[in-house]
Amino acid sequence: MKIRKLIITGFGPYAEKQELDFEANLDGKNMFVITGNTGAGKTTIFDAINFALYGEASGSERDGKNLRSDFADKSTPTEVGLWFSLRNKDYYIKRSPQYFRAKQRGDGFTESKPSAEI
């Protein structure tokens, strides 16, 4: 499997839409390396890929209900989009976890149901 692109919105520490193109600027090379300081979000990227593929985060202490960014605006959805290739076929998965977000009007929270589309 070759991961091509990842878009995360309202996921983990990322409040707004973030796009990672794993094919950009490779200059003919076949490897994309994710590096960064502790706390920079490397595990969140792995969690997002794992969540898109399997519907769960990579670690046992992280589940769908706590994948939503604490910093996301109440109108921002929590979702992951993943483009990948497998056996010369291209695929796209879009997945959202179950989470509670602030109501658009009034006080309190409303539940967003989990969803997945391929």
Short mmCIF file of C-alpha atoms in Angstrom, two decimals:
data_model
loop_
_atom_site.label_atom_id
_atom_site.label_comp_id
_atom_site.label_asym_id
_atom_site.label_seq_id
_atom_site.Cartn_x
_atom_site.Cartn_y
_atom_site.Cartn_z
CA MET A 1 0.00 0.00 0.00
CA LYS A 2 1.20 3.50 -0.85
CA ILE A 3 -0.27 6.41 1.09
CA ARG A 4 -0.66 9.42 -1.18
CA LYS A 5 -2.47 12.14 0.74
CA LEU A 6 -3.98 12.78 4.16
CA ILE A 7 -6.39 15.56 5.15
CA ILE A 8 -7.36 15.98 8.79
CA THR A 9 -9.84 18.49 10.16
CA GLY A 10 -10.63 19.11 13.82
CA PHE A 11 -8.54 16.08 14.72
CA GLY A 12 -6.16 15.83 17.68
CA PRO A 13 -4.24 19.08 18.15
CA TYR A 14 -5.19 20.24 14.63
CA ALA A 15 -8.21 22.55 14.92
CA GLU A 16 -8.30 23.50 11.25
CA LYS A 17 -7.91 21.58 8.02
CA GLN A 18 -4.38 20.23 7.51
CA GLU A 19 -3.25 18.58 4.30
CA LEU A 20 -0.24 16.28 3.93
CA ASP A 21 0.71 15.35 0.39
CA PHE A 22 3.05 12.37 0.65
CA GLU A 23 3.99 12.66 -3.03
CA ALA A 24 4.84 16.36 -3.19
CA ASN A 25 8.44 17.44 -3.71
CA LEU A 26 9.95 13.97 -3.63
CA ASP A 27 12.27 14.76 -6.57
CA GLY A 28 12.00 11.20 -7.87
CA LYS A 29 12.65 9.59 -4.50
CA ASN A 30 10.33 6.90 -3.14
CA MET A 31 10.42 7.75 0.55
CA PHE A 32 8.60 10.28 2.70
CA VAL A 33 9.90 10.72 6.26
CA ILE A 34 7.92 12.27 9.10
CA THR A 35 10.18 13.91 11.66
CA GLY A 36 9.68 16.46 14.41
CA ASN A 37 10.18 17.34 18.02
CA THR A 38 8.34 15.59 20.84
CA GLY A 39 4.76 16.82 20.85
CA ALA A 40 4.89 18.07 17.26
CA GLY A 41 2.08 15.76 16.07
CA LYS A 42 3.82 12.75 14.50
CA THR A 43 1.68 10.25 16.43
CA THR A 44 -1.44 12.19 15.50
CA ILE A 45 -0.60 11.68 11.83
CA PHE A 46 -0.24 7.95 12.45
CA ASP A 47 -3.50 7.96 14.46
CA ALA A 48 -5.28 9.68 11.57
CA ILE A 49 -4.05 7.13 9.03
CA ASN A 50 -4.96 4.24 11.33
CA PHE A 51 -8.37 5.77 12.05
CA ALA A 52 -9.12 6.22 8.34
CA LEU A 53 -8.21 2.61 7.58
CA TYR A 54 -9.55 0.80 10.65
CA GLY A 55 -11.86 3.18 12.53
CA GLU A 56 -9.66 3.37 15.61
CA ALA A 57 -6.59 5.25 16.79
CA SER A 58 -3.22 3.56 17.05
CA GLY A 59 -3.04 3.58 20.85
CA SER A 60 -5.36 1.97 23.38
CA GLU A 61 -5.70 5.20 25.39
CA ARG A 62 -7.08 7.09 22.36
CA ASP A 63 -10.54 6.25 21.05
CA GLY A 64 -12.93 7.89 18.60
CA LYS A 65 -14.66 9.91 21.26
CA ASN A 66 -11.49 11.75 22.22
CA LEU A 67 -10.02 12.27 18.75
CA ARG A 68 -11.82 15.60 18.29
CA SER A 69 -9.61 18.66 18.67
CA ASP A 70 -10.23 20.66 21.83
CA PHE A 71 -9.27 23.72 19.78
CA ALA A 72 -11.73 23.23 16.89
CA ASP A 73 -14.50 25.74 16.33
CA LYS A 74 -17.93 24.31 17.13
CA SER A 75 -18.87 24.43 13.43
CA THR A 76 -15.73 22.53 12.35
CA PRO A 77 -16.29 18.82 11.74
CA THR A 78 -13.86 16.16 12.89
CA GLU A 79 -12.88 14.07 9.89
CA VAL A 80 -10.02 12.32 8.15
CA GLY A 81 -9.59 11.85 4.41
CA LEU A 82 -7.01 9.36 3.13
CA TRP A 83 -5.97 8.68 -0.46
CA PHE A 84 -3.89 5.56 -1.08
CA SER A 85 -3.01 3.03 -3.78
CA LEU A 86 -3.05 -0.72 -3.48
CA ARG A 87 -2.31 -3.17 -6.28
CA ASN A 88 -2.48 -0.44 -8.93
CA LYS A 89 -5.89 0.80 -7.74
CA ASP A 90 -6.54 4.16 -6.11
CA TYR A 91 -8.78 4.48 -3.04
CA TYR A 92 -10.23 7.28 -0.95
CA ILE A 93 -11.61 6.88 2.57
CA LYS A 94 -13.35 9.61 4.54
CA ARG A 95 -14.14 8.86 8.15
CA SER A 96 -15.50 10.78 11.15
CA PRO A 97 -15.51 9.50 14.74
CA GLN A 98 -18.39 9.73 17.16
CA TYR A 99 -17.92 12.88 19.20
CA PHE A 100 -19.79 15.54 21.09
CA ARG A 101 -19.61 19.11 19.85
CA ALA A 102 -21.11 22.34 21.13
CA LYS A 103 -24.60 23.05 19.82
CA GLN A 104 -24.86 25.66 17.08
CA ARG A 105 -27.59 27.44 19.05
CA GLY A 106 -28.13 27.44 22.75
CA ASP A 107 -26.15 25.71 25.44
CA GLY A 108 -25.01 22.13 25.71
CA PHE A 109 -23.67 19.54 23.34
CA THR A 110 -24.95 17.41 20.50
CA GLU A 111 -23.64 14.04 19.35
CA SER A 112 -22.13 13.60 15.91
CA LYS A 113 -22.52 10.01 14.77
CA PRO A 114 -19.54 8.13 13.34
CA SER A 115 -19.45 7.86 9.55
CA ALA A 116 -17.31 6.28 6.86
CA GLU A 117 -17.32 6.38 3.09
CA ILE A 118 -15.06 4.69 0.59
#
